[in-house]
Amino acid sequence: MARILHIDYVLEGGRRGYQFTEPTRDLDPALVKAIWQGAMPRGSAWGDAAYVGAVSLKSFPVDDRHMAACEVTITDQADELGRRGIRKAIIHLLTLDEHAAYLRERLAAIPEEIVQHAEKRLYSREWELLFRKYSDLHQPRTLIKPQTVLAHDYTPANWRFVEACILLLVTRATLLTNLIEITPKLNPFADRALSFTTLALDPRGEGRIVAVPVDRVKALGGVPYIDLR
């Protein structure tokens, strides 16, 4: 079902603001609503100059058979009131198999030295123990599926590493992934695909795995996170 949609901020005409730039009348209204509500990463400080040009990959289910993979770019545009932080989204509407292939392609596009660095960190004994300790101490024993928050100092270079870490976790069945979610092959109640956001400024309302600049997550207070630095 591969389909591409766009959400842009329209500055001209009688209807300004964020809009789909293509007709969506042929899609299920519930699916369109899910995409609209979930496409943009959370947070309210996107106007900070440090984030201009930043890219966030956000992936989440829109129904039982489809995922939305949203590539969101922070632009240097300002709205009609001069407010910055305008974002634009390219949304790939995919079947589960198409989504898995898309994520593998994203991972393959990251420079090999960055992926190797992420692999070394993720597969190290220290990381195994850290994830296990984090899982044991901070996650309540309930049926509510927990969120794992990763944090790093924000720079474009750091965030390529962060994206590599997340893509490794969601594309490969590893011990670390299983600390977040036992694979559906073993647990039929597991998510068929993990929802995640590679860059948000607030983890609340985001998916199962989310990366947040460390200063932003510290400012929230009381949010447990794994420090990638």
PDB file of C-alpha atoms in Angstrom:
ATOM      1  CA  MET A   1       0.000   0.000   0.000  1.00  0.00           C
ATOM      2  CA  ALA A   2       2.977   2.356  -0.156  1.00  0.00           C
ATOM      3  CA  ARG A   3       1.631   5.893  -0.303  1.00  0.00           C
ATOM      4  CA  ILE A   4       3.328   9.231   0.349  1.00  0.00           C
ATOM      5  CA  LEU A   5       1.572  12.211   1.922  1.00  0.00           C
ATOM      6  CA  HIS A   6       2.895  15.631   2.920  1.00  0.00           C
ATOM      7  CA  ILE A   7       1.994  18.032   5.704  1.00  0.00           C
ATOM      8  CA  ASP A   8       3.242  21.589   5.169  1.00  0.00           C
ATOM      9  CA  TYR A   9       2.551  24.968   6.724  1.00  0.00           C
ATOM     10  CA  VAL A  10       0.599  27.082   4.224  1.00  0.00           C
ATOM     11  CA  LEU A  11       1.362  30.807   4.469  1.00  0.00           C
ATOM     12  CA  GLU A  12      -0.846  32.066   1.650  1.00  0.00           C
ATOM     13  CA  GLY A  13      -4.548  31.978   0.848  1.00  0.00           C
ATOM     14  CA  GLY A  14      -7.610  32.020   3.029  1.00  0.00           C
ATOM     15  CA  ARG A  15      -6.789  28.830   4.911  1.00  0.00           C
ATOM     16  CA  ARG A  16      -3.402  29.101   6.548  1.00  0.00           C
ATOM     17  CA  GLY A  17      -1.616  26.721   8.866  1.00  0.00           C
ATOM     18  CA  TYR A  18      -0.645  23.068   8.705  1.00  0.00           C
ATOM     19  CA  GLN A  19      -2.401  21.117   5.962  1.00  0.00           C
ATOM     20  CA  PHE A  20      -2.132  17.953   3.920  1.00  0.00           C
ATOM     21  CA  THR A  21      -0.935  19.057   0.496  1.00  0.00           C
ATOM     22  CA  GLU A  22      -2.617  16.142  -1.316  1.00  0.00           C
ATOM     23  CA  PRO A  23      -6.270  15.046  -1.266  1.00  0.00           C
ATOM     24  CA  THR A  24      -6.969  12.347   1.328  1.00  0.00           C
ATOM     25  CA  ARG A  25     -10.636  11.725   0.494  1.00  0.00           C
ATOM     26  CA  ASP A  26      -9.919   8.184  -0.707  1.00  0.00           C
ATOM     27  CA  LEU A  27      -8.420   7.186   2.650  1.00  0.00           C
ATOM     28  CA  ASP A  28     -10.271   5.978   5.730  1.00  0.00           C
ATOM     29  CA  PRO A  29     -11.063   9.089   7.845  1.00  0.00           C
ATOM     30  CA  ALA A  30      -9.860   7.292  10.993  1.00  0.00           C
ATOM     31  CA  LEU A  31      -6.519   6.583   9.329  1.00  0.00           C
ATOM     32  CA  VAL A  32      -6.163  10.205   8.181  1.00  0.00           C
ATOM     33  CA  LYS A  33      -6.971  11.397  11.705  1.00  0.00           C
ATOM     34  CA  ALA A  34      -4.346   9.070  13.196  1.00  0.00           C
ATOM     35  CA  ILE A  35      -1.706  10.407  10.797  1.00  0.00           C
ATOM     36  CA  TRP A  36      -2.668  14.034  11.451  1.00  0.00           C
ATOM     37  CA  GLN A  37      -2.553  13.622  15.217  1.00  0.00           C
ATOM     38  CA  GLY A  38       0.676  11.632  15.294  1.00  0.00           C
ATOM     39  CA  ALA A  39       2.926  12.886  12.495  1.00  0.00           C
ATOM     40  CA  MET A  40       4.721  15.739  14.263  1.00  0.00           C
ATOM     41  CA  PRO A  41       7.150  15.069  17.141  1.00  0.00           C
ATOM     42  CA  ARG A  42       6.159  16.590  20.473  1.00  0.00           C
ATOM     43  CA  GLY A  43       7.681  19.669  22.079  1.00  0.00           C
ATOM     44  CA  SER A  44       7.286  23.431  22.077  1.00  0.00           C
ATOM     45  CA  ALA A  45      10.783  24.838  21.498  1.00  0.00           C
ATOM     46  CA  TRP A  46      11.324  23.991  17.847  1.00  0.00           C
ATOM     47  CA  GLY A  47      11.949  27.668  17.106  1.00  0.00           C
ATOM     48  CA  ASP A  48      15.375  27.442  18.763  1.00  0.00           C
ATOM     49  CA  ALA A  49      17.995  28.110  16.076  1.00  0.00           C
ATOM     50  CA  ALA A  50      19.876  24.948  17.088  1.00  0.00           C
ATOM     51  CA  TYR A  51      17.123  22.804  15.578  1.00  0.00           C
ATOM     52  CA  VAL A  52      16.908  24.432  12.139  1.00  0.00           C
ATOM     53  CA  GLY A  53      17.494  21.681   9.606  1.00  0.00           C
ATOM     54  CA  ALA A  54      17.040  18.916  12.179  1.00  0.00           C
ATOM     55  CA  VAL A  55      15.257  15.788  10.970  1.00  0.00           C
ATOM     56  CA  SER A  56      13.124  13.505  13.120  1.00  0.00           C
ATOM     57  CA  LEU A  57      11.942  10.085  11.995  1.00  0.00           C
ATOM     58  CA  LYS A  58       8.695   9.144  13.695  1.00  0.00           C
ATOM     59  CA  SER A  59       7.019   5.787  13.156  1.00  0.00           C
ATOM     60  CA  PHE A  60       3.705   4.577  14.562  1.00  0.00           C
ATOM     61  CA  PRO A  61       0.765   2.282  13.706  1.00  0.00           C
ATOM     62  CA  VAL A  62      -2.317   3.814  12.091  1.00  0.00           C
ATOM     63  CA  ASP A  63      -4.363   0.605  12.056  1.00  0.00           C
ATOM     64  CA  ASP A  64      -3.818  -3.132  12.479  1.00  0.00           C
ATOM     65  CA  ARG A  65      -2.006  -3.515   9.152  1.00  0.00           C
ATOM     66  CA  HIS A  66      -0.270  -0.227   8.415  1.00  0.00           C
ATOM     67  CA  MET A  67       2.443   2.027   9.816  1.00  0.00           C
ATOM     68  CA  ALA A  68       3.158   5.677   9.182  1.00  0.00           C
ATOM     69  CA  ALA A  69       6.851   6.550   8.862  1.00  0.00           C
ATOM     70  CA  CYS A  70       7.119  10.335   9.084  1.00  0.00           C
ATOM     71  CA  GLU A  71      10.265  12.235   8.150  1.00  0.00           C
ATOM     72  CA  VAL A  72       9.857  15.628   9.808  1.00  0.00           C
ATOM     73  CA  THR A  73      12.202  18.532   9.030  1.00  0.00           C
ATOM     74  CA  ILE A  74      12.519  21.695  11.120  1.00  0.00           C
ATOM     75  CA  THR A  75      12.554  24.613   8.685  1.00  0.00           C
ATOM     76  CA  ASP A  76      13.852  28.178   8.962  1.00  0.00           C
ATOM     77  CA  GLN A  77      10.428  29.555   8.030  1.00  0.00           C
ATOM     78  CA  ALA A  78       8.345  31.848  10.217  1.00  0.00           C
ATOM     79  CA  ASP A  79       4.555  31.989  10.316  1.00  0.00           C
ATOM     80  CA  GLU A  80       2.435  35.086   9.707  1.00  0.00           C
ATOM     81  CA  LEU A  81       3.142  36.254  13.274  1.00  0.00           C
ATOM     82  CA  GLY A  82       6.895  35.753  12.985  1.00  0.00           C
ATOM     83  CA  ARG A  83       6.997  32.576  15.052  1.00  0.00           C
ATOM     84  CA  ARG A  84       9.659  30.088  14.040  1.00  0.00           C
ATOM     85  CA  GLY A  85       9.841  26.343  14.447  1.00  0.00           C
ATOM     86  CA  ILE A  86       7.657  25.480  11.458  1.00  0.00           C
ATOM     87  CA  ARG A  87       7.931  21.813  10.561  1.00  0.00           C
ATOM     88  CA  LYS A  88       7.127  19.863   7.429  1.00  0.00           C
ATOM     89  CA  ALA A  89       6.458  16.152   7.208  1.00  0.00           C
ATOM     90  CA  ILE A  90       6.835  13.534   4.499  1.00  0.00           C
ATOM     91  CA  ILE A  91       4.637  10.607   5.513  1.00  0.00           C
ATOM     92  CA  HIS A  92       5.159   7.115   4.127  1.00  0.00           C
ATOM     93  CA  LEU A  93       2.038   5.009   4.633  1.00  0.00           C
ATOM     94  CA  LEU A  94       3.271   1.415   4.591  1.00  0.00           C
ATOM     95  CA  THR A  95       2.271  -2.165   5.252  1.00  0.00           C
ATOM     96  CA  LEU A  96       4.176  -3.883   8.051  1.00  0.00           C
ATOM     97  CA  ASP A  97       6.520  -5.600   5.592  1.00  0.00           C
ATOM     98  CA  GLU A  98       7.076  -2.379   3.627  1.00  0.00           C
ATOM     99  CA  HIS A  99       7.737  -0.546   6.886  1.00  0.00           C
ATOM    100  CA  ALA A 100      10.381  -3.069   7.962  1.00  0.00           C
ATOM    101  CA  ALA A 101      12.111  -2.724   4.583  1.00  0.00           C
ATOM    102  CA  TYR A 102      11.949   1.082   4.789  1.00  0.00           C
ATOM    103  CA  LEU A 103      13.658   1.086   8.184  1.00  0.00           C
ATOM    104  CA  ARG A 104      16.394  -1.227   6.938  1.00  0.00           C
ATOM    105  CA  GLU A 105      16.992   1.162   4.026  1.00  0.00           C
ATOM    106  CA  ARG A 106      17.202   4.105   6.444  1.00  0.00           C
ATOM    107  CA  LEU A 107      19.775   2.263   8.527  1.00  0.00           C
ATOM    108  CA  ALA A 108      21.795   1.335   5.427  1.00  0.00           C
ATOM    109  CA  ALA A 109      21.923   5.025   4.435  1.00  0.00           C
ATOM    110  CA  ILE A 110      23.747   6.001   7.639  1.00  0.00           C
ATOM    111  CA  PRO A 111      27.566   6.022   7.264  1.00  0.00           C
ATOM    112  CA  GLU A 112      29.026   2.674   8.248  1.00  0.00           C
ATOM    113  CA  GLU A 113      31.376   4.138  10.858  1.00  0.00           C
ATOM    114  CA  ILE A 114      28.408   5.655  12.720  1.00  0.00           C
ATOM    115  CA  VAL A 115      26.501   2.365  12.636  1.00  0.00           C
ATOM    116  CA  GLN A 116      29.569   0.497  13.886  1.00  0.00           C
ATOM    117  CA  HIS A 117      29.931   2.960  16.763  1.00  0.00           C
ATOM    118  CA  ALA A 118      26.267   2.480  17.665  1.00  0.00           C
ATOM    119  CA  GLU A 119      26.595  -1.309  17.431  1.00  0.00           C
ATOM    120  CA  LYS A 120      29.626  -1.272  19.702  1.00  0.00           C
ATOM    121  CA  ARG A 121      27.764   0.742  22.313  1.00  0.00           C
ATOM    122  CA  LEU A 122      24.553  -1.251  22.086  1.00  0.00           C
ATOM    123  CA  TYR A 123      26.197  -4.659  22.205  1.00  0.00           C
ATOM    124  CA  SER A 124      28.661  -3.875  24.969  1.00  0.00           C
ATOM    125  CA  ARG A 125      28.299  -5.559  28.328  1.00  0.00           C
ATOM    126  CA  GLU A 126      27.880  -2.162  29.959  1.00  0.00           C
ATOM    127  CA  TRP A 127      24.864  -1.377  27.764  1.00  0.00           C
ATOM    128  CA  GLU A 128      23.299  -4.751  28.467  1.00  0.00           C
ATOM    129  CA  LEU A 129      23.556  -4.147  32.195  1.00  0.00           C
ATOM    130  CA  LEU A 130      22.364  -0.548  31.872  1.00  0.00           C
ATOM    131  CA  PHE A 131      19.248  -1.486  29.933  1.00  0.00           C
ATOM    132  CA  ARG A 132      18.505  -4.333  32.324  1.00  0.00           C
ATOM    133  CA  LYS A 133      18.911  -2.081  35.370  1.00  0.00           C
ATOM    134  CA  TYR A 134      16.779   0.618  33.759  1.00  0.00           C
ATOM    135  CA  SER A 135      14.088  -1.918  32.893  1.00  0.00           C
ATOM    136  CA  ASP A 136      14.092  -3.481  36.350  1.00  0.00           C
ATOM    137  CA  LEU A 137      14.102  -0.310  38.434  1.00  0.00           C
ATOM    138  CA  HIS A 138      11.936   2.154  36.575  1.00  0.00           C
ATOM    139  CA  GLN A 139       9.266   0.198  34.729  1.00  0.00           C
ATOM    140  CA  PRO A 140       6.117  -0.683  36.696  1.00  0.00           C
ATOM    141  CA  ARG A 141       4.808  -4.222  36.503  1.00  0.00           C
ATOM    142  CA  THR A 142       1.567  -3.378  34.699  1.00  0.00           C
ATOM    143  CA  LEU A 143      -0.083  -4.211  31.380  1.00  0.00           C
ATOM    144  CA  ILE A 144       0.678  -0.672  30.175  1.00  0.00           C
ATOM    145  CA  LYS A 145       3.543  -0.894  27.711  1.00  0.00           C
ATOM    146  CA  PRO A 146       6.464   1.213  28.966  1.00  0.00           C
ATOM    147  CA  GLN A 147       8.334   3.928  27.113  1.00  0.00           C
ATOM    148  CA  THR A 148      12.124   3.965  26.819  1.00  0.00           C
ATOM    149  CA  VAL A 149      13.640   7.465  26.648  1.00  0.00           C
ATOM    150  CA  LEU A 150      17.138   7.971  25.233  1.00  0.00           C
ATOM    151  CA  ALA A 151      19.008  11.266  25.668  1.00  0.00           C
ATOM    152  CA  HIS A 152      22.090  12.950  24.237  1.00  0.00           C
ATOM    153  CA  ASP A 153      23.474  16.468  23.763  1.00  0.00           C
ATOM    154  CA  TYR A 154      21.822  17.761  20.610  1.00  0.00           C
ATOM    155  CA  THR A 155      24.055  18.295  17.594  1.00  0.00           C
ATOM    156  CA  PRO A 156      23.362  17.086  14.046  1.00  0.00           C
ATOM    157  CA  ALA A 157      26.323  14.680  14.294  1.00  0.00           C
ATOM    158  CA  ASN A 158      25.193  13.274  17.639  1.00  0.00           C
ATOM    159  CA  TRP A 159      21.724  12.698  16.264  1.00  0.00           C
ATOM    160  CA  ARG A 160      22.953  10.580  13.383  1.00  0.00           C
ATOM    161  CA  PHE A 161      24.415   8.312  16.065  1.00  0.00           C
ATOM    162  CA  VAL A 162      21.147   8.419  18.036  1.00  0.00           C
ATOM    163  CA  GLU A 163      19.131   7.521  14.932  1.00  0.00           C
ATOM    164  CA  ALA A 164      21.495   4.621  14.263  1.00  0.00           C
ATOM    165  CA  CYS A 165      20.977   3.339  17.818  1.00  0.00           C
ATOM    166  CA  ILE A 166      17.194   3.448  17.496  1.00  0.00           C
ATOM    167  CA  LEU A 167      17.126   1.882  14.036  1.00  0.00           C
ATOM    168  CA  LEU A 168      19.367  -0.923  15.261  1.00  0.00           C
ATOM    169  CA  LEU A 169      16.980  -1.547  18.150  1.00  0.00           C
ATOM    170  CA  VAL A 170      13.854  -1.638  15.987  1.00  0.00           C
ATOM    171  CA  THR A 171      15.271  -3.641  13.066  1.00  0.00           C
ATOM    172  CA  ARG A 172      17.258  -6.345  14.846  1.00  0.00           C
ATOM    173  CA  ALA A 173      16.030  -8.880  17.395  1.00  0.00           C
ATOM    174  CA  THR A 174      18.606  -8.405  20.146  1.00  0.00           C
ATOM    175  CA  LEU A 175      18.677  -8.805  23.895  1.00  0.00           C
ATOM    176  CA  LEU A 176      18.398  -5.043  24.230  1.00  0.00           C
ATOM    177  CA  THR A 177      15.303  -4.947  22.040  1.00  0.00           C
ATOM    178  CA  ASN A 178      13.770  -7.731  24.091  1.00  0.00           C
ATOM    179  CA  LEU A 179      14.293  -5.736  27.266  1.00  0.00           C
ATOM    180  CA  ILE A 180      11.949  -3.198  25.673  1.00  0.00           C
ATOM    181  CA  GLU A 181       9.568  -5.676  24.046  1.00  0.00           C
ATOM    182  CA  ILE A 182       9.689  -9.454  23.644  1.00  0.00           C
ATOM    183  CA  THR A 183       9.470 -10.176  19.917  1.00  0.00           C
ATOM    184  CA  PRO A 184       5.973 -11.048  18.595  1.00  0.00           C
ATOM    185  CA  LYS A 185       7.398 -14.412  17.508  1.00  0.00           C
ATOM    186  CA  LEU A 186       7.590 -15.305  21.213  1.00  0.00           C
ATOM    187  CA  ASN A 187       4.850 -13.086  22.650  1.00  0.00           C
ATOM    188  CA  PRO A 188       1.649 -12.742  20.592  1.00  0.00           C
ATOM    189  CA  PHE A 189       0.648  -9.675  22.620  1.00  0.00           C
ATOM    190  CA  ALA A 190       3.782  -7.737  21.683  1.00  0.00           C
ATOM    191  CA  ASP A 191       3.644  -4.796  19.288  1.00  0.00           C
ATOM    192  CA  ARG A 192       4.135  -6.060  15.737  1.00  0.00           C
ATOM    193  CA  ALA A 193       6.332  -3.030  15.099  1.00  0.00           C
ATOM    194  CA  LEU A 194       7.760  -0.747  17.784  1.00  0.00           C
ATOM    195  CA  SER A 195       6.639   2.873  17.582  1.00  0.00           C
ATOM    196  CA  PHE A 196       9.486   5.345  17.960  1.00  0.00           C
ATOM    197  CA  THR A 197      10.626   8.937  17.461  1.00  0.00           C
ATOM    198  CA  THR A 198      14.272   9.733  16.790  1.00  0.00           C
ATOM    199  CA  LEU A 199      13.979  13.372  17.913  1.00  0.00           C
ATOM    200  CA  ALA A 200      11.345  14.964  20.134  1.00  0.00           C
ATOM    201  CA  LEU A 201      11.583  17.793  22.648  1.00  0.00           C
ATOM    202  CA  ASP A 202       9.075  16.175  25.006  1.00  0.00           C
ATOM    203  CA  PRO A 203       8.671  12.392  25.350  1.00  0.00           C
ATOM    204  CA  ARG A 204       5.105  12.591  26.626  1.00  0.00           C
ATOM    205  CA  GLY A 205       2.667  11.326  24.036  1.00  0.00           C
ATOM    206  CA  GLU A 206       5.418   9.743  21.958  1.00  0.00           C
ATOM    207  CA  GLY A 207       5.898   6.048  21.168  1.00  0.00           C
ATOM    208  CA  ARG A 208       7.706   3.166  22.820  1.00  0.00           C
ATOM    209  CA  ILE A 209      11.209   4.500  22.099  1.00  0.00           C
ATOM    210  CA  VAL A 210      11.953   8.217  21.912  1.00  0.00           C
ATOM    211  CA  ALA A 211      15.165  10.262  21.834  1.00  0.00           C
ATOM    212  CA  VAL A 212      15.205  13.706  23.460  1.00  0.00           C
ATOM    213  CA  PRO A 213      18.015  16.270  23.882  1.00  0.00           C
ATOM    214  CA  VAL A 214      19.370  15.768  27.370  1.00  0.00           C
ATOM    215  CA  ASP A 215      18.753  19.370  28.463  1.00  0.00           C
ATOM    216  CA  ARG A 216      15.089  19.092  27.460  1.00  0.00           C
ATOM    217  CA  VAL A 217      14.455  15.851  29.310  1.00  0.00           C
ATOM    218  CA  LYS A 218      16.261  17.124  32.417  1.00  0.00           C
ATOM    219  CA  ALA A 219      14.091  20.248  32.393  1.00  0.00           C
ATOM    220  CA  LEU A 220      10.961  18.099  32.610  1.00  0.00           C
ATOM    221  CA  GLY A 221      12.116  16.499  35.864  1.00  0.00           C
ATOM    222  CA  GLY A 222      11.194  13.016  37.008  1.00  0.00           C
ATOM    223  CA  VAL A 223      11.485  11.389  33.579  1.00  0.00           C
ATOM    224  CA  PRO A 224      13.805   8.343  33.693  1.00  0.00           C
ATOM    225  CA  TYR A 225      16.098   8.167  30.695  1.00  0.00           C
ATOM    226  CA  ILE A 226      19.155   6.398  29.340  1.00  0.00           C
ATOM    227  CA  ASP A 227      22.083   8.758  28.755  1.00  0.00           C
ATOM    228  CA  LEU A 228      23.737   8.002  25.408  1.00  0.00           C
ATOM    229  CA  ARG A 229      26.687  10.342  26.002  1.00  0.00           C
TER     230      ARG A 229
END
